[in-house]
mmCIF file of C-alpha atoms and ligand atoms in Angstrom:
data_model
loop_
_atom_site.group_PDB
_atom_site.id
_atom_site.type_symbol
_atom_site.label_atom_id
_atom_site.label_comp_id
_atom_site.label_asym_id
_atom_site.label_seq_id
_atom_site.Cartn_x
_atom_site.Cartn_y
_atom_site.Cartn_z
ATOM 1 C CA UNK A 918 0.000 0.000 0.000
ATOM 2 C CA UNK A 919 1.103 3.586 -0.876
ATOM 3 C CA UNK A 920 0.230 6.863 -0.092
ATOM 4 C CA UNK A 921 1.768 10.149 -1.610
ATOM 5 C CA UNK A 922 1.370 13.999 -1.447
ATOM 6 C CA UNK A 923 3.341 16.508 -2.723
ATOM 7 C CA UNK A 924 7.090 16.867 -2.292
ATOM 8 C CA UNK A 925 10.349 14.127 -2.226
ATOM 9 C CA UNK A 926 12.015 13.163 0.553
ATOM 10 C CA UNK A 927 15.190 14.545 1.505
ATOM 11 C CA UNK A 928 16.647 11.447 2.933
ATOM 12 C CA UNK A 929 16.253 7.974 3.532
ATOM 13 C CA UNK A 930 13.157 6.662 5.110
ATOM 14 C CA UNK A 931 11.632 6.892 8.286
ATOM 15 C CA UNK A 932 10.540 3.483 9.271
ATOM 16 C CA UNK A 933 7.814 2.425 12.434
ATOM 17 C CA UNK A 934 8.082 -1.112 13.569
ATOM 18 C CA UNK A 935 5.352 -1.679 14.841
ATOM 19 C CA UNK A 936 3.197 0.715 13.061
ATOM 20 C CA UNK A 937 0.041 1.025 14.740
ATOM 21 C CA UNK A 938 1.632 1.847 18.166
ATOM 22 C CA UNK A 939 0.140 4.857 19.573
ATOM 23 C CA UNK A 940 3.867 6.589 20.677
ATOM 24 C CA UNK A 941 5.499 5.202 17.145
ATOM 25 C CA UNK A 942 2.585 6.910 15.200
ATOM 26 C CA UNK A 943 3.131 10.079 17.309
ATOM 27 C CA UNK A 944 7.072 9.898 16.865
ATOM 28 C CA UNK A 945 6.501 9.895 12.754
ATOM 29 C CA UNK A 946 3.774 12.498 12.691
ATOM 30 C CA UNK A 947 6.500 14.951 14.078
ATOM 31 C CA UNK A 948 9.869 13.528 11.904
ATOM 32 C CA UNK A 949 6.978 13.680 8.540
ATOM 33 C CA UNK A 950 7.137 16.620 6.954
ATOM 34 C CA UNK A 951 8.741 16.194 3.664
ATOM 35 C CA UNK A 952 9.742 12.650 4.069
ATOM 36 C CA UNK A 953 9.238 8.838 3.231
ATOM 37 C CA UNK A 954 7.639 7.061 6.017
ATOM 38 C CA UNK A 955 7.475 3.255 6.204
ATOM 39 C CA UNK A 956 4.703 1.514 8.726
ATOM 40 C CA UNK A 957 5.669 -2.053 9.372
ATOM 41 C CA UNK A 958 3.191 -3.875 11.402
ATOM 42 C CA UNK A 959 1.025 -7.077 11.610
ATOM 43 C CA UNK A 960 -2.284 -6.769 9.568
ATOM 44 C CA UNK A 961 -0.777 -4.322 7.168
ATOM 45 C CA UNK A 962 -3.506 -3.380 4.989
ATOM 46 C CA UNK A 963 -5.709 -2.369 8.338
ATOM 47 C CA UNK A 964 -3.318 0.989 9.297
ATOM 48 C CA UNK A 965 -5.712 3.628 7.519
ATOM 49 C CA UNK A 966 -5.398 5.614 10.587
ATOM 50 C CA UNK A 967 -1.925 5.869 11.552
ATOM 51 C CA UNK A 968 -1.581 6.490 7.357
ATOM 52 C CA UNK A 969 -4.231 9.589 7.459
ATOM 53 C CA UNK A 970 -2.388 10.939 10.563
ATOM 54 C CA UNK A 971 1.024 10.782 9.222
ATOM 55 C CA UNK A 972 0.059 12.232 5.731
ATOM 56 C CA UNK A 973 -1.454 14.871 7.335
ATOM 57 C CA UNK A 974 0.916 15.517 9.528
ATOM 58 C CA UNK A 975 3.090 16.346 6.083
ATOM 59 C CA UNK A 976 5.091 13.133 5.093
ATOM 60 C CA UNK A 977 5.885 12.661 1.282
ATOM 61 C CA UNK A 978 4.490 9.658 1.303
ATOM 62 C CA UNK A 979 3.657 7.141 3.824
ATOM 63 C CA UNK A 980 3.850 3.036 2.481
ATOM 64 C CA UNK A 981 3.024 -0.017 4.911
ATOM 65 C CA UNK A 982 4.749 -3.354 5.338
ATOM 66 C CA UNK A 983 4.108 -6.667 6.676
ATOM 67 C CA UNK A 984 6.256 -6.734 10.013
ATOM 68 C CA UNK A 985 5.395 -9.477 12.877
ATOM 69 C CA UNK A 986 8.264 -9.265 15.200
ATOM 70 C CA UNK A 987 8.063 -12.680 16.700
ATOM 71 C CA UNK A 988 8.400 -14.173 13.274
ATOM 72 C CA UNK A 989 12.524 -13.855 13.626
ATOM 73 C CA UNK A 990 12.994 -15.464 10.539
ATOM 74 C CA UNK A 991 11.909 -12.954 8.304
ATOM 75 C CA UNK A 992 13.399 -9.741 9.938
ATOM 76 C CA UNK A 993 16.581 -9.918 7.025
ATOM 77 C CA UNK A 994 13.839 -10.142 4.439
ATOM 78 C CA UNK A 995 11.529 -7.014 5.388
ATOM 79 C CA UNK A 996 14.973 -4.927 5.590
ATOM 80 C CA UNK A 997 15.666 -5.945 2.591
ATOM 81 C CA UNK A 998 12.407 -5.146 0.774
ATOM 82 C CA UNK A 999 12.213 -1.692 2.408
ATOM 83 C CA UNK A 1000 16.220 -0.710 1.552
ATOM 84 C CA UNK A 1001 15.413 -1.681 -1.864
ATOM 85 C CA UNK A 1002 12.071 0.252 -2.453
ATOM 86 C CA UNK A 1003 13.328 3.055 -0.692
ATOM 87 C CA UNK A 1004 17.189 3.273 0.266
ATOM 88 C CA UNK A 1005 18.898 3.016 3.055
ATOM 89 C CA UNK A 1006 16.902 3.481 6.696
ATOM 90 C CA UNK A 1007 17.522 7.152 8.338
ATOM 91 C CA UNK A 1008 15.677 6.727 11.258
ATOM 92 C CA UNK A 1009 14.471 2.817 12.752
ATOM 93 C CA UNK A 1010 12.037 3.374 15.540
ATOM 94 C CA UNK A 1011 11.259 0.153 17.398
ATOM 95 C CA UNK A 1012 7.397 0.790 18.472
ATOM 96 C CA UNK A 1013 6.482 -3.012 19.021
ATOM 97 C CA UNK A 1014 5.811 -4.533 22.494
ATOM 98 C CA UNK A 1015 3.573 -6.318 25.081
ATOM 99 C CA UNK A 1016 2.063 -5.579 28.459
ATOM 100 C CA UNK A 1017 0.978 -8.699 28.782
ATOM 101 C CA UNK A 1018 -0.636 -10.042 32.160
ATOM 102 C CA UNK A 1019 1.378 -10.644 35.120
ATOM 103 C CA UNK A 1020 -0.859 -12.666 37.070
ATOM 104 C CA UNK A 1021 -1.236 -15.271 34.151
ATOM 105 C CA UNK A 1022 2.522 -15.254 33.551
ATOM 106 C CA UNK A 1023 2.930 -16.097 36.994
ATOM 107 C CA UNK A 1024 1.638 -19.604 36.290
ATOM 108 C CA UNK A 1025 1.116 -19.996 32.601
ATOM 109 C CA UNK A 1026 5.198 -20.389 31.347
ATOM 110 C CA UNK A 1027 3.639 -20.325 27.673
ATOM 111 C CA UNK A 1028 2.368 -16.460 28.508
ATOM 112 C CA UNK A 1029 5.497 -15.516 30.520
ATOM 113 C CA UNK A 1030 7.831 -16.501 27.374
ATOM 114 C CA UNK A 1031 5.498 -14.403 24.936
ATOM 115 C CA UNK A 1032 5.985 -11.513 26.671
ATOM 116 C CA UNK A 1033 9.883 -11.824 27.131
ATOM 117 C CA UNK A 1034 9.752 -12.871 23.374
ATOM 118 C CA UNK A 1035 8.495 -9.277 21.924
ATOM 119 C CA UNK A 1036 9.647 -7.710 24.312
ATOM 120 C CA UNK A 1037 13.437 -8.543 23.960
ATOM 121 C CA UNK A 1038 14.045 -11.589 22.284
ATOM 122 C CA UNK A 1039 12.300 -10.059 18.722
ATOM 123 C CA UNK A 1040 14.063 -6.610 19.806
ATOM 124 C CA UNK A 1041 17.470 -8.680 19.919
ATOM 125 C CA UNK A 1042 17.038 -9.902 16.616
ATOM 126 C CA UNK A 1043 15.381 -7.332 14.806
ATOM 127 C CA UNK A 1044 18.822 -4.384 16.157
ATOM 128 C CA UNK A 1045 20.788 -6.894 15.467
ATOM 129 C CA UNK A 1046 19.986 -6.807 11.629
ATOM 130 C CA UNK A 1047 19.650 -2.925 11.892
ATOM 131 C CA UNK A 1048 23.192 -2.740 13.256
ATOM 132 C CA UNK A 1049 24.641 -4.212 10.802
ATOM 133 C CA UNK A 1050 22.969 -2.869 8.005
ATOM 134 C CA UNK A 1051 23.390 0.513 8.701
ATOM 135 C CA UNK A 1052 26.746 0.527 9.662
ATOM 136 C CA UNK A 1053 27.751 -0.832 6.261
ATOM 137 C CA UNK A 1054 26.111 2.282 5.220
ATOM 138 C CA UNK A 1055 27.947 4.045 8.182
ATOM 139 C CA UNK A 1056 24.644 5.801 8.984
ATOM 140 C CA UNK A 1057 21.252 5.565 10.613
ATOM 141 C CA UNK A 1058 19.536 6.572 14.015
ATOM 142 C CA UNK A 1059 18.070 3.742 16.349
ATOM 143 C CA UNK A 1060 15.429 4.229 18.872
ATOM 144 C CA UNK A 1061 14.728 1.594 21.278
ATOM 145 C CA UNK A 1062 11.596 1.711 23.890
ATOM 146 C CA UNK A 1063 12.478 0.150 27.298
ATOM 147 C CA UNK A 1064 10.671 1.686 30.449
ATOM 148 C CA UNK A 1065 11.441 2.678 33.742
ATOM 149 C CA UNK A 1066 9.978 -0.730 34.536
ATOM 150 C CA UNK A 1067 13.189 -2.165 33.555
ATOM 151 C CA UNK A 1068 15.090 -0.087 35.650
ATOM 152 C CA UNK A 1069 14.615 -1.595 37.877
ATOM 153 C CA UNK A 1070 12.305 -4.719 38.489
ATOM 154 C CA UNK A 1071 9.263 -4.549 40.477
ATOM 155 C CA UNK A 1072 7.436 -7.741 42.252
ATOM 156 C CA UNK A 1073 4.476 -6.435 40.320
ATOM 157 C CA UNK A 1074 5.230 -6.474 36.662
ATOM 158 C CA UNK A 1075 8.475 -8.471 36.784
ATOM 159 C CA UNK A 1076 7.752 -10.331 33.585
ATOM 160 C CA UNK A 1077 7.529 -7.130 31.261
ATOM 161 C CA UNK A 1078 9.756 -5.564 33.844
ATOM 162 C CA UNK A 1079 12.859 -8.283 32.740
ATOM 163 C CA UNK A 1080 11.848 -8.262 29.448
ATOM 164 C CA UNK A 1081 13.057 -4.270 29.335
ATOM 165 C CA UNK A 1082 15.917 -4.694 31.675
ATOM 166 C CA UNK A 1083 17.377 -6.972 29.246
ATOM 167 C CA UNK A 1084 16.587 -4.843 26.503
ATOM 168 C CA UNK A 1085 17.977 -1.741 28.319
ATOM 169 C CA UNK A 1086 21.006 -3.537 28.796
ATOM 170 C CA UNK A 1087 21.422 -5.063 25.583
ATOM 171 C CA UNK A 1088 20.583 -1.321 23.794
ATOM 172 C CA UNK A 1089 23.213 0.344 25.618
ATOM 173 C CA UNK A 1090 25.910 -2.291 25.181
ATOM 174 C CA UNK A 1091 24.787 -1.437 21.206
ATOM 175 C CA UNK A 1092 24.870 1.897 21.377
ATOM 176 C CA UNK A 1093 28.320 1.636 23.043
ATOM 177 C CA UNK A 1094 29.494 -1.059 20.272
ATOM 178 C CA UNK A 1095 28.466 1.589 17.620
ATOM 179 C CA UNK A 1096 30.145 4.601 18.894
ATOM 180 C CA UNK A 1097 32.055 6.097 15.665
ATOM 181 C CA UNK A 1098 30.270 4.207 13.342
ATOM 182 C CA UNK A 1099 28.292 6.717 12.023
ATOM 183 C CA UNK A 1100 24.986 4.921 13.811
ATOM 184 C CA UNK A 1101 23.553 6.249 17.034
ATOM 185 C CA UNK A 1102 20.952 4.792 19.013
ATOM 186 C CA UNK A 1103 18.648 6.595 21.632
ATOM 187 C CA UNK A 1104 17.038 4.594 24.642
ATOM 188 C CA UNK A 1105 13.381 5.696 25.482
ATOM 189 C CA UNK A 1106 12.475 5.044 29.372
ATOM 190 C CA UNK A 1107 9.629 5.881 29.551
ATOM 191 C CA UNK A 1108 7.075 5.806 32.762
ATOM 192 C CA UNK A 1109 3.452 4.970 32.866
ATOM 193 C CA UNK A 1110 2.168 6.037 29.604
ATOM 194 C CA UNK A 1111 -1.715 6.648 29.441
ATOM 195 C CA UNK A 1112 -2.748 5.190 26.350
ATOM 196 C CA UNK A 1113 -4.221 1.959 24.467
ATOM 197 C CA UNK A 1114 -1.416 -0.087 25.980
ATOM 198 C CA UNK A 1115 -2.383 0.711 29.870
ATOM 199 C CA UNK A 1116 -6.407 0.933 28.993
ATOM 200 C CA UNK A 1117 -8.297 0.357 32.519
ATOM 201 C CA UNK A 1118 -5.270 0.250 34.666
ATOM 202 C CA UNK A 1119 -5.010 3.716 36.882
ATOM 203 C CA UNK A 1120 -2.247 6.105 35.914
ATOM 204 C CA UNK A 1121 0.699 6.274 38.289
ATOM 205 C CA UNK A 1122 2.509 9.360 39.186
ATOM 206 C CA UNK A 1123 4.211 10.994 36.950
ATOM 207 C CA UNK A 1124 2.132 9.428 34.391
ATOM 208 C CA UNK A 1125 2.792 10.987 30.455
ATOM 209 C CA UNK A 1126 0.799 10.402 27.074
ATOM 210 C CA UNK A 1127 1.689 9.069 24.073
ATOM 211 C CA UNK A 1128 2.269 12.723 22.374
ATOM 212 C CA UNK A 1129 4.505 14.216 25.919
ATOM 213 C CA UNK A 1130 6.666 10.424 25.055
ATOM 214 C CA UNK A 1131 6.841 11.253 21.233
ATOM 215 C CA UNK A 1132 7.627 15.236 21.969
ATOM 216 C CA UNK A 1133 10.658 14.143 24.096
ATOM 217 C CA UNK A 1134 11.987 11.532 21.924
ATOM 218 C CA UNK A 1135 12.007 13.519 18.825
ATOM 219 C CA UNK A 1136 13.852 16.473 20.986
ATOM 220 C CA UNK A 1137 16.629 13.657 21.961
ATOM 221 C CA UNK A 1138 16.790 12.726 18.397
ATOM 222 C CA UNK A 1139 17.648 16.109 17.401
ATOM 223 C CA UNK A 1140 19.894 16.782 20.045
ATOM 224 C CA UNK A 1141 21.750 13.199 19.070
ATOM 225 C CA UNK A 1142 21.111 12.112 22.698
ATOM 226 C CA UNK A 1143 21.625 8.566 23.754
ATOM 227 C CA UNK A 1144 18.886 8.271 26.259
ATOM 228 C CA UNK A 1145 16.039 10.161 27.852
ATOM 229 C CA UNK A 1146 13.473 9.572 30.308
ATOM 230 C CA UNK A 1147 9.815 10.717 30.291
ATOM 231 C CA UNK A 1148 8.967 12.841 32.037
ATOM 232 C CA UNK A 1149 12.684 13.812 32.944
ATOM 233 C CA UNK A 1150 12.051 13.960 36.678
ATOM 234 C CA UNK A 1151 11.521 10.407 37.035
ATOM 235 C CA UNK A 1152 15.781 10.032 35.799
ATOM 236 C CA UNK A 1153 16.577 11.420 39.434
ATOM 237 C CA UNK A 1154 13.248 9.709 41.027
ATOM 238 C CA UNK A 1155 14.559 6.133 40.326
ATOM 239 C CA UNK A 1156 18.116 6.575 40.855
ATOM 240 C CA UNK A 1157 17.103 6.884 44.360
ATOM 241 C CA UNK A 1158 14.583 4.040 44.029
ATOM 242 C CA UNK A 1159 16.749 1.937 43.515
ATOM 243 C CA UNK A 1160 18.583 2.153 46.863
ATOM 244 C CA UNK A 1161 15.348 1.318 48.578
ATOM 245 C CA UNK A 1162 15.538 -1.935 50.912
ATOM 246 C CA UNK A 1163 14.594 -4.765 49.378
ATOM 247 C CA UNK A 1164 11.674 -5.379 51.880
ATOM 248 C CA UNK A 1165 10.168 -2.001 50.650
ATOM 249 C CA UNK A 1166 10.887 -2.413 47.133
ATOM 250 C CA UNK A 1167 8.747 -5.279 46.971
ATOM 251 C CA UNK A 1168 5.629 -3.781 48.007
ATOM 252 C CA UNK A 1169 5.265 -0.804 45.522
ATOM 253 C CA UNK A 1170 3.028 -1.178 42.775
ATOM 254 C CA UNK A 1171 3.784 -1.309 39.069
HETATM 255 N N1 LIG B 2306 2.344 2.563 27.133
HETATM 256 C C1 LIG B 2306 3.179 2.543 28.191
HETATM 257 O O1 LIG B 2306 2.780 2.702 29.374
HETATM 258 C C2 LIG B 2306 4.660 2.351 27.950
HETATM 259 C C3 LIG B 2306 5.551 2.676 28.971
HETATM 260 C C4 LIG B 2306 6.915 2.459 28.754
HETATM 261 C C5 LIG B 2306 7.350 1.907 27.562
HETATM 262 N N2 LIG B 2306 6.438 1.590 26.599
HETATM 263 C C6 LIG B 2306 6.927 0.964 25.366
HETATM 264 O O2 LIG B 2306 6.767 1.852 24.274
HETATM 265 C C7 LIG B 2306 6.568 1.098 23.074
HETATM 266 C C8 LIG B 2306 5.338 1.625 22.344
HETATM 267 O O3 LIG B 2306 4.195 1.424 23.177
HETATM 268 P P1 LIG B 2306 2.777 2.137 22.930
HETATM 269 O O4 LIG B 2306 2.395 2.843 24.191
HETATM 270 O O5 LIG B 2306 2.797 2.877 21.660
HETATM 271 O O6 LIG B 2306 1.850 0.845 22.843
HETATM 272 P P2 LIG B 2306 0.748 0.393 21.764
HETATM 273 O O7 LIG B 2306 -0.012 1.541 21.224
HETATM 274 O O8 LIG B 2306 -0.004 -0.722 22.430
HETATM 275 O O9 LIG B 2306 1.641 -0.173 20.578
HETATM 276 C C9 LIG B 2306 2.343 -1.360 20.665
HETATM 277 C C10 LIG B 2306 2.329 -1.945 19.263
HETATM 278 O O10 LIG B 2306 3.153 -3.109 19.262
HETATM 279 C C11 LIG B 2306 2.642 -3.928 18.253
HETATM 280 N N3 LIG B 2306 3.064 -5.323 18.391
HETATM 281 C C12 LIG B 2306 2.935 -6.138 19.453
HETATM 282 N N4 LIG B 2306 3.420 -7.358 19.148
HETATM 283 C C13 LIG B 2306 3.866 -7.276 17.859
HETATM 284 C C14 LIG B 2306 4.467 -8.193 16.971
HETATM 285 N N5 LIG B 2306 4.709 -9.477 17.327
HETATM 286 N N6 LIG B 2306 4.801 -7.782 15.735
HETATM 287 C C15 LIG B 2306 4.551 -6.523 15.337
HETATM 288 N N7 LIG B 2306 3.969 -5.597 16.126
HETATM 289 C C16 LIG B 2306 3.632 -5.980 17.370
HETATM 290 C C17 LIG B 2306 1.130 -3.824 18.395
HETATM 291 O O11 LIG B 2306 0.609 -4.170 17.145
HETATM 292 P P3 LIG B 2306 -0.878 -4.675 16.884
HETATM 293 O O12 LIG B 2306 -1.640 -3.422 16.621
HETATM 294 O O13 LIG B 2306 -0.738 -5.539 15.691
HETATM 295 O O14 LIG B 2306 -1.347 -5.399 18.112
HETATM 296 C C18 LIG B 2306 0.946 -2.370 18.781
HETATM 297 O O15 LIG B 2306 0.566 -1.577 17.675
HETATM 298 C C19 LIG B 2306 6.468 -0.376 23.513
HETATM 299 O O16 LIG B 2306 7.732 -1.005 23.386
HETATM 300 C C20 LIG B 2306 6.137 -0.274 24.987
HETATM 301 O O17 LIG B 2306 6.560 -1.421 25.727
HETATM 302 C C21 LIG B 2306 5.108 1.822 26.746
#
């Protein structure tokens, strides 16, 4: 599918895995304007509204792909088909993930590895791919969503919670490996987001929406940062979490 206004784009494509995601959507509304925007997500020919929104927000032209993250196999191959239709990847933002439920990972294993499989396993595979593509090109900007939930790990979401650690981990040990390679990568920590992904829990403090997350990672993209939190407060709020006592720690909520 393909949709085009007026105008080229300037550079290579902007591309959404995970292309329905409320905070992706946001992110490529505000890096459209004159440019090529690729939505890969599952059920491909059902993203008429994240298409509408980023047209309108000014894109050049916005085209969807086929993208399941769990399906490993076929990350190579959807690279491939969008560097070839469109060039090289500018920016890579990886949108996909889980919630899950916590209380049915706690006893259903089948659940537990799902979530730990979207949510860093697929993550794993899919930078890995990116990495080395773009550094053959010796260009490219990563973003990567982990969450202060990963920070670290709560009693109350610990499945999601270790599925972000790792990925927090395994970003920044990236980012690291491609200093002076021409590729950056930015880290998103996010805290609770009200949105689609959180529908009927109640906000925590400190709470943001899916525009105040896309608004600050777009700054940090700008600015060539290599991680931000949203809001920034909580950076200082859980360094000093994490020195609570164990016995403490345990009870908070997610
Ligand atoms: N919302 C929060 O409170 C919060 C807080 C911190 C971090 N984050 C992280 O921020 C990122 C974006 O979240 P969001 O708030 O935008 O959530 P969202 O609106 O629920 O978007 C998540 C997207 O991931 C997609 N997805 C899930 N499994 C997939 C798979 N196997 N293959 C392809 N796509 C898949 C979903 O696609 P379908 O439409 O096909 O289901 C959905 O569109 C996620 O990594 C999330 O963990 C969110």
């Amino acid at each position: 599918m393909s949709n085009t206004t007026a105008g080229s784009a300037a550079t290579g494509p902007i591309v959404i895995f995970g292309g329905r995601s409320e905070i992706g959507t946001e992110i490529a509304a505000r890096l459209a304007p004159g440019r090529i925007v690729v939505l890969a997500a599952r059920r491909a020919e059902h993203l008429d509204g994240p298409v509408t929104q980023v047209l309108a927000a000014g894109a050049a032209a916005v085209h969807t792909v086929e993208f399941d993250a769990d399906a490993l196999e076929t990350h190579a191959a959807v690279l491939d088909s969008i560097t070839t239709t469109h060039g090289p990847i500018d920016v890579a933002v990886l949108a996909f993930g889980i919630l899950g439920d916590q209380s049915r990972a706690e006893t259903d294993p089948a659940h537990a590895v799902a979530v730990v499989h979207t949510d860093f396993v697929a993550q794993v595979g899919l930078l890995t791919v990116l990495a080395q593509r773009m550094r053959a090109h010796c260009s490219g900007r990563i973003v990567v969503f982990s969450s202060v939930a990963g920070w670290r790990v709560r009693r109350a979401n610990y499945v999601y919670g270790s599925a972000k650690a790792g990925l927090d981990g395994f970003a920044s040990g990236l980012a690291d490996a491609l200093h002076g390679s021409g590729v950056s990568l930015l880290v998103v920590r996010p805290g609770f987001v009200i949105g689609r992904m959180t529908e009927g829990m109640s906000p925590a403090p400190l709470s943001s929406t899916p525009p105040q997350v896309a608004g600050a990672t777009v700054r940090a993209l700008q600015r060539g940062r290599g991680e931000v939190w949203v809001p920034a407060v909580l950076r200082p709020v859980f360094f000093g979490m994490r020195l609570l006592p164990r016995a403490v720690w345990r009870r908070l909520p997610r």
